[in-house]
Amino acid sequence: MTAPLTPPPPPHDNSPHQAWQASPPAGSPGAGTYGQDGPGMKTEVREAAVITVAMTVCGLLLGLLWWWLAPHVPLVGDASGSGWVVYLKDSEGEQAAGVDGTFTLLGLGLGLVSAVVVFLLRRRGGVPLVVALGLGGLLGSVVAWRLGVWLGPTSDVLAHARAVGKGVTFPAPLKLSAKGALLAWPLAAVLVHLGLTALFGPRDPEQQ
């Protein structure tokens, strides 16, 4: 009597190696589990570019507000021989400091507003957004500074003095003496956004 020639069934191997032999079908919950948090780096970079451009354009608003709200520094011209001399009408006045202070306060206000708006639109945050807030705020401040100077009184004070006449008070050119005021907007935007993200941003799930 001979043994049957039917081969025995293959053993059921439940080893972990089988887990690598098949991948879940596309569209199933298990597919693409290597996904990343957030919209992805390319999307974040595009959003950061839009924010940078928008804040730079908003520098026009800051420039207009600075030109409108900044105090005027009064000057007086006087004839001296064949030429003219120009001097401050009030040598102890604080108008020059007020010009820098107005720019700084407006920059801080816009920094707060821009940080809140960006946080509300994109709560998760991210390095590209922080960089965009800093760079956009700096570019916007430079645009505002140059626009305010361009809109303000002429920088040729001697010609202005001759035009208005001897002893007549006229405003000095709009000038930003403290260039550190250009950092008010970007610093405020970055710090406020980081604070909002730390306090109210989404939290990663705790590992069990």
PDB file of C-alpha atoms in Angstrom:
ATOM      1  CA  MET A   1       0.000   0.000   0.000  1.00  0.00           C
ATOM      2  CA  THR A   2       1.446   3.364  -1.074  1.00  0.00           C
ATOM      3  CA  ALA A   3       0.931   6.836   0.497  1.00  0.00           C
ATOM      4  CA  PRO A   4      -1.192   9.346  -1.432  1.00  0.00           C
ATOM      5  CA  LEU A   5       0.746  11.701  -3.684  1.00  0.00           C
ATOM      6  CA  THR A   6      -1.256  14.789  -2.693  1.00  0.00           C
ATOM      7  CA  PRO A   7       1.220  17.375  -1.416  1.00  0.00           C
ATOM      8  CA  PRO A   8       0.546  18.757   2.026  1.00  0.00           C
ATOM      9  CA  PRO A   9      -0.913  22.282   2.199  1.00  0.00           C
ATOM     10  CA  PRO A  10       1.623  25.092   2.742  1.00  0.00           C
ATOM     11  CA  PRO A  11       2.007  26.103   6.340  1.00  0.00           C
ATOM     12  CA  HIS A  12       0.251  29.254   7.451  1.00  0.00           C
ATOM     13  CA  ASP A  13       3.022  31.693   8.107  1.00  0.00           C
ATOM     14  CA  ASN A  14       1.790  34.623  10.142  1.00  0.00           C
ATOM     15  CA  SER A  15       5.274  36.124  10.373  1.00  0.00           C
ATOM     16  CA  PRO A  16       5.626  39.905  10.176  1.00  0.00           C
ATOM     17  CA  HIS A  17       7.345  39.553   6.774  1.00  0.00           C
ATOM     18  CA  GLN A  18       3.986  39.163   5.082  1.00  0.00           C
ATOM     19  CA  ALA A  19       3.045  42.680   6.100  1.00  0.00           C
ATOM     20  CA  TRP A  20       5.526  44.045   3.575  1.00  0.00           C
ATOM     21  CA  GLN A  21       4.251  41.943   0.673  1.00  0.00           C
ATOM     22  CA  ALA A  22       0.983  43.758   0.120  1.00  0.00           C
ATOM     23  CA  SER A  23       0.068  47.385   0.294  1.00  0.00           C
ATOM     24  CA  PRO A  24      -3.420  48.757   0.959  1.00  0.00           C
ATOM     25  CA  PRO A  25      -5.350  49.782  -2.139  1.00  0.00           C
ATOM     26  CA  ALA A  26      -5.397  53.395  -3.178  1.00  0.00           C
ATOM     27  CA  GLY A  27      -8.096  55.381  -1.469  1.00  0.00           C
ATOM     28  CA  SER A  28      -8.318  53.058   1.520  1.00  0.00           C
ATOM     29  CA  PRO A  29      -7.832  54.463   5.028  1.00  0.00           C
ATOM     30  CA  GLY A  30      -4.453  52.780   5.309  1.00  0.00           C
ATOM     31  CA  ALA A  31      -3.085  54.238   2.097  1.00  0.00           C
ATOM     32  CA  GLY A  32      -0.733  57.176   2.433  1.00  0.00           C
ATOM     33  CA  THR A  33      -0.435  56.970   6.188  1.00  0.00           C
ATOM     34  CA  TYR A  34       2.944  58.574   5.828  1.00  0.00           C
ATOM     35  CA  GLY A  35       1.128  61.878   5.189  1.00  0.00           C
ATOM     36  CA  GLN A  36       2.426  64.927   6.873  1.00  0.00           C
ATOM     37  CA  ASP A  37       0.782  67.369   9.231  1.00  0.00           C
ATOM     38  CA  GLY A  38      -0.464  70.508   7.568  1.00  0.00           C
ATOM     39  CA  PRO A  39      -0.941  71.280   3.900  1.00  0.00           C
ATOM     40  CA  GLY A  40       2.613  70.477   2.804  1.00  0.00           C
ATOM     41  CA  MET A  41       5.745  72.515   2.294  1.00  0.00           C
ATOM     42  CA  LYS A  42       4.863  73.706  -1.227  1.00  0.00           C
ATOM     43  CA  THR A  43       1.508  75.039  -0.057  1.00  0.00           C
ATOM     44  CA  GLU A  44       3.106  76.711   2.957  1.00  0.00           C
ATOM     45  CA  VAL A  45       5.705  78.405   0.744  1.00  0.00           C
ATOM     46  CA  ARG A  46       2.963  79.687  -1.582  1.00  0.00           C
ATOM     47  CA  GLU A  47       0.992  81.013   1.373  1.00  0.00           C
ATOM     48  CA  ALA A  48       4.136  82.656   2.746  1.00  0.00           C
ATOM     49  CA  ALA A  49       4.782  84.355  -0.606  1.00  0.00           C
ATOM     50  CA  VAL A  50       1.225  85.717  -0.692  1.00  0.00           C
ATOM     51  CA  ILE A  51       1.567  87.028   2.867  1.00  0.00           C
ATOM     52  CA  THR A  52       4.882  88.708   2.057  1.00  0.00           C
ATOM     53  CA  VAL A  53       3.428  90.485  -0.982  1.00  0.00           C
ATOM     54  CA  ALA A  54       0.267  91.511   0.897  1.00  0.00           C
ATOM     55  CA  MET A  55       2.242  93.002   3.782  1.00  0.00           C
ATOM     56  CA  THR A  56       4.536  94.847   1.391  1.00  0.00           C
ATOM     57  CA  VAL A  57       1.505  96.401  -0.283  1.00  0.00           C
ATOM     58  CA  CYS A  58       0.111  97.324   3.135  1.00  0.00           C
ATOM     59  CA  GLY A  59       3.238  99.421   3.549  1.00  0.00           C
ATOM     60  CA  LEU A  60       1.481 101.978   1.350  1.00  0.00           C
ATOM     61  CA  LEU A  61      -1.161 102.337   4.059  1.00  0.00           C
ATOM     62  CA  LEU A  62       1.483 102.775   6.740  1.00  0.00           C
ATOM     63  CA  GLY A  63       3.220 105.428   4.644  1.00  0.00           C
ATOM     64  CA  LEU A  64       0.009 107.374   4.149  1.00  0.00           C
ATOM     65  CA  LEU A  65      -0.836 107.217   7.866  1.00  0.00           C
ATOM     66  CA  TRP A  66       2.667 108.294   8.842  1.00  0.00           C
ATOM     67  CA  TRP A  67       2.596 111.241   6.433  1.00  0.00           C
ATOM     68  CA  TRP A  68      -0.835 112.271   7.729  1.00  0.00           C
ATOM     69  CA  LEU A  69      -0.312 111.785  11.483  1.00  0.00           C
ATOM     70  CA  ALA A  70       3.352 112.651  12.006  1.00  0.00           C
ATOM     71  CA  PRO A  71       3.978 116.080  13.573  1.00  0.00           C
ATOM     72  CA  HIS A  72       5.650 118.759  11.472  1.00  0.00           C
ATOM     73  CA  VAL A  73       9.078 120.041  12.430  1.00  0.00           C
ATOM     74  CA  PRO A  74       8.957 123.849  11.997  1.00  0.00           C
ATOM     75  CA  LEU A  75      11.854 125.545  10.224  1.00  0.00           C
ATOM     76  CA  VAL A  76      12.599 129.202   9.588  1.00  0.00           C
ATOM     77  CA  GLY A  77      14.757 130.671   6.846  1.00  0.00           C
ATOM     78  CA  ASP A  78      16.810 133.842   7.001  1.00  0.00           C
ATOM     79  CA  ALA A  79      18.930 135.674   4.454  1.00  0.00           C
ATOM     80  CA  SER A  80      22.629 135.723   5.233  1.00  0.00           C
ATOM     81  CA  GLY A  81      24.615 137.858   2.817  1.00  0.00           C
ATOM     82  CA  SER A  82      24.075 136.419  -0.640  1.00  0.00           C
ATOM     83  CA  GLY A  83      22.743 133.085   0.714  1.00  0.00           C
ATOM     84  CA  TRP A  84      20.195 131.663   3.073  1.00  0.00           C
ATOM     85  CA  VAL A  85      20.377 129.847   6.368  1.00  0.00           C
ATOM     86  CA  VAL A  86      17.708 127.565   7.801  1.00  0.00           C
ATOM     87  CA  TYR A  87      17.290 126.730  11.456  1.00  0.00           C
ATOM     88  CA  LEU A  88      14.774 125.164  13.781  1.00  0.00           C
ATOM     89  CA  LYS A  89      12.095 127.539  14.968  1.00  0.00           C
ATOM     90  CA  ASP A  90      11.830 125.687  18.269  1.00  0.00           C
ATOM     91  CA  SER A  91      15.212 124.232  19.152  1.00  0.00           C
ATOM     92  CA  GLU A  92      13.769 122.491  22.216  1.00  0.00           C
ATOM     93  CA  GLY A  93      10.765 121.036  20.446  1.00  0.00           C
ATOM     94  CA  GLU A  94      10.072 117.309  20.391  1.00  0.00           C
ATOM     95  CA  GLN A  95       8.493 117.138  16.954  1.00  0.00           C
ATOM     96  CA  ALA A  96      11.435 115.215  15.491  1.00  0.00           C
ATOM     97  CA  ALA A  97      11.084 112.518  18.136  1.00  0.00           C
ATOM     98  CA  GLY A  98       7.348 112.498  17.511  1.00  0.00           C
ATOM     99  CA  VAL A  99       7.948 111.698  13.836  1.00  0.00           C
ATOM    100  CA  ASP A 100       9.915 108.568  14.745  1.00  0.00           C
ATOM    101  CA  GLY A 101       7.477 107.685  17.510  1.00  0.00           C
ATOM    102  CA  THR A 102       4.496 107.924  15.186  1.00  0.00           C
ATOM    103  CA  PHE A 103       6.128 105.555  12.711  1.00  0.00           C
ATOM    104  CA  THR A 104       7.007 103.112  15.492  1.00  0.00           C
ATOM    105  CA  LEU A 105       3.517 103.074  16.986  1.00  0.00           C
ATOM    106  CA  LEU A 106       1.893 102.610  13.587  1.00  0.00           C
ATOM    107  CA  GLY A 107       4.312  99.778  12.831  1.00  0.00           C
ATOM    108  CA  LEU A 108       3.493  98.057  16.120  1.00  0.00           C
ATOM    109  CA  GLY A 109      -0.222  98.374  15.413  1.00  0.00           C
ATOM    110  CA  LEU A 110       0.086  96.914  11.933  1.00  0.00           C
ATOM    111  CA  GLY A 111       2.281  94.135  13.299  1.00  0.00           C
ATOM    112  CA  LEU A 112      -0.437  93.182  15.774  1.00  0.00           C
ATOM    113  CA  VAL A 113      -3.165  93.264  13.124  1.00  0.00           C
ATOM    114  CA  SER A 114      -1.180  91.291  10.549  1.00  0.00           C
ATOM    115  CA  ALA A 115      -0.234  88.619  13.095  1.00  0.00           C
ATOM    116  CA  VAL A 116      -3.845  88.148  14.193  1.00  0.00           C
ATOM    117  CA  VAL A 117      -5.117  87.971  10.605  1.00  0.00           C
ATOM    118  CA  VAL A 118      -2.499  85.407   9.575  1.00  0.00           C
ATOM    119  CA  PHE A 119      -3.184  83.320  12.687  1.00  0.00           C
ATOM    120  CA  LEU A 120      -6.928  83.293  12.050  1.00  0.00           C
ATOM    121  CA  LEU A 121      -6.394  82.231   8.445  1.00  0.00           C
ATOM    122  CA  ARG A 122      -3.732  79.635   9.223  1.00  0.00           C
ATOM    123  CA  ARG A 123      -3.831  78.446  12.807  1.00  0.00           C
ATOM    124  CA  ARG A 124      -1.216  75.725  12.471  1.00  0.00           C
ATOM    125  CA  GLY A 125       1.554  78.211  11.835  1.00  0.00           C
ATOM    126  CA  GLY A 126       4.877  77.062  10.451  1.00  0.00           C
ATOM    127  CA  VAL A 127       8.329  78.392   9.751  1.00  0.00           C
ATOM    128  CA  PRO A 128       7.471  79.790   6.272  1.00  0.00           C
ATOM    129  CA  LEU A 129       4.661  81.891   7.740  1.00  0.00           C
ATOM    130  CA  VAL A 130       6.896  83.290  10.465  1.00  0.00           C
ATOM    131  CA  VAL A 131       9.550  84.170   7.883  1.00  0.00           C
ATOM    132  CA  ALA A 132       6.865  85.789   5.705  1.00  0.00           C
ATOM    133  CA  LEU A 133       5.650  87.924   8.605  1.00  0.00           C
ATOM    134  CA  GLY A 134       9.166  89.137   9.343  1.00  0.00           C
ATOM    135  CA  LEU A 135      10.182  89.750   5.743  1.00  0.00           C
ATOM    136  CA  GLY A 136       6.835  91.227   4.726  1.00  0.00           C
ATOM    137  CA  GLY A 137       6.812  93.564   7.713  1.00  0.00           C
ATOM    138  CA  LEU A 138      10.324  94.772   6.935  1.00  0.00           C
ATOM    139  CA  LEU A 139       9.576  95.354   3.248  1.00  0.00           C
ATOM    140  CA  GLY A 140       6.319  97.089   4.141  1.00  0.00           C
ATOM    141  CA  SER A 141       8.146  99.372   6.562  1.00  0.00           C
ATOM    142  CA  VAL A 142      10.691 100.349   3.907  1.00  0.00           C
ATOM    143  CA  VAL A 143       7.883 101.077   1.425  1.00  0.00           C
ATOM    144  CA  ALA A 144       6.104 103.193   4.054  1.00  0.00           C
ATOM    145  CA  TRP A 145       9.262 105.129   4.887  1.00  0.00           C
ATOM    146  CA  ARG A 146      10.065 105.972   1.287  1.00  0.00           C
ATOM    147  CA  LEU A 147       6.438 106.839   0.490  1.00  0.00           C
ATOM    148  CA  GLY A 148       6.180 109.167   3.472  1.00  0.00           C
ATOM    149  CA  VAL A 149       9.387 110.957   2.518  1.00  0.00           C
ATOM    150  CA  TRP A 150       8.160 111.297  -1.062  1.00  0.00           C
ATOM    151  CA  LEU A 151       4.764 112.679  -0.002  1.00  0.00           C
ATOM    152  CA  GLY A 152       6.230 115.027   2.587  1.00  0.00           C
ATOM    153  CA  PRO A 153       7.745 118.476   2.080  1.00  0.00           C
ATOM    154  CA  THR A 154      10.631 118.889  -0.326  1.00  0.00           C
ATOM    155  CA  SER A 155      14.078 117.952   0.875  1.00  0.00           C
ATOM    156  CA  ASP A 156      15.575 121.140  -0.615  1.00  0.00           C
ATOM    157  CA  VAL A 157      15.059 123.265   2.476  1.00  0.00           C
ATOM    158  CA  LEU A 158      17.014 126.256   1.129  1.00  0.00           C
ATOM    159  CA  ALA A 159      14.814 126.504  -1.949  1.00  0.00           C
ATOM    160  CA  HIS A 160      11.757 126.109   0.272  1.00  0.00           C
ATOM    161  CA  ALA A 161      12.978 128.890   2.575  1.00  0.00           C
ATOM    162  CA  ARG A 162      13.522 131.252  -0.343  1.00  0.00           C
ATOM    163  CA  ALA A 163      10.086 130.359  -1.747  1.00  0.00           C
ATOM    164  CA  VAL A 164       8.171 131.171   1.465  1.00  0.00           C
ATOM    165  CA  GLY A 165      10.261 134.196   2.402  1.00  0.00           C
ATOM    166  CA  LYS A 166      12.393 135.439   5.253  1.00  0.00           C
ATOM    167  CA  GLY A 167      11.142 134.584   8.758  1.00  0.00           C
ATOM    168  CA  VAL A 168       8.221 132.477   7.511  1.00  0.00           C
ATOM    169  CA  THR A 169       7.762 129.122   9.197  1.00  0.00           C
ATOM    170  CA  PHE A 170       7.658 126.050   6.944  1.00  0.00           C
ATOM    171  CA  PRO A 171       7.733 122.294   7.654  1.00  0.00           C
ATOM    172  CA  ALA A 172      10.917 120.286   7.493  1.00  0.00           C
ATOM    173  CA  PRO A 173      11.144 117.235   5.221  1.00  0.00           C
ATOM    174  CA  LEU A 174       9.597 114.094   6.672  1.00  0.00           C
ATOM    175  CA  LYS A 175      12.566 112.174   7.983  1.00  0.00           C
ATOM    176  CA  LEU A 176      12.993 108.930   9.892  1.00  0.00           C
ATOM    177  CA  SER A 177      15.959 109.590  12.143  1.00  0.00           C
ATOM    178  CA  ALA A 178      15.803 106.311  14.095  1.00  0.00           C
ATOM    179  CA  LYS A 179      16.075 103.607  11.447  1.00  0.00           C
ATOM    180  CA  GLY A 180      15.347 101.020  14.133  1.00  0.00           C
ATOM    181  CA  ALA A 181      11.704 102.040  13.791  1.00  0.00           C
ATOM    182  CA  LEU A 182      11.668  99.981  10.588  1.00  0.00           C
ATOM    183  CA  LEU A 183      11.827  96.850  12.758  1.00  0.00           C
ATOM    184  CA  ALA A 184       8.708  97.653  14.790  1.00  0.00           C
ATOM    185  CA  TRP A 185       6.296  96.054  12.313  1.00  0.00           C
ATOM    186  CA  PRO A 186       8.210  92.799  11.620  1.00  0.00           C
ATOM    187  CA  LEU A 187       9.152  92.215  15.257  1.00  0.00           C
ATOM    188  CA  ALA A 188       5.617  92.821  16.503  1.00  0.00           C
ATOM    189  CA  ALA A 189       4.145  90.570  13.813  1.00  0.00           C
ATOM    190  CA  VAL A 190       6.515  87.681  14.528  1.00  0.00           C
ATOM    191  CA  LEU A 191       6.288  87.864  18.322  1.00  0.00           C
ATOM    192  CA  VAL A 192       2.494  88.184  18.417  1.00  0.00           C
ATOM    193  CA  HIS A 193       2.033  85.345  15.928  1.00  0.00           C
ATOM    194  CA  LEU A 194       4.358  83.060  17.868  1.00  0.00           C
ATOM    195  CA  GLY A 195       2.486  83.876  21.073  1.00  0.00           C
ATOM    196  CA  LEU A 196      -0.913  83.190  19.511  1.00  0.00           C
ATOM    197  CA  THR A 197       0.309  79.911  18.035  1.00  0.00           C
ATOM    198  CA  ALA A 198       1.741  78.802  21.372  1.00  0.00           C
ATOM    199  CA  LEU A 199      -1.433  79.676  23.284  1.00  0.00           C
ATOM    200  CA  PHE A 200      -4.229  78.841  20.856  1.00  0.00           C
ATOM    201  CA  GLY A 201      -2.681  76.768  18.075  1.00  0.00           C
ATOM    202  CA  PRO A 202      -3.663  73.112  17.487  1.00  0.00           C
ATOM    203  CA  ARG A 203      -1.974  70.558  19.717  1.00  0.00           C
ATOM    204  CA  ASP A 204      -0.448  67.301  18.522  1.00  0.00           C
ATOM    205  CA  PRO A 205      -2.193  64.217  19.965  1.00  0.00           C
ATOM    206  CA  GLU A 206      -0.439  62.778  23.003  1.00  0.00           C
ATOM    207  CA  GLN A 207       1.372  59.499  22.491  1.00  0.00           C
ATOM    208  CA  GLN A 208      -0.156  56.643  24.449  1.00  0.00           C
TER     209      GLN A 208
END
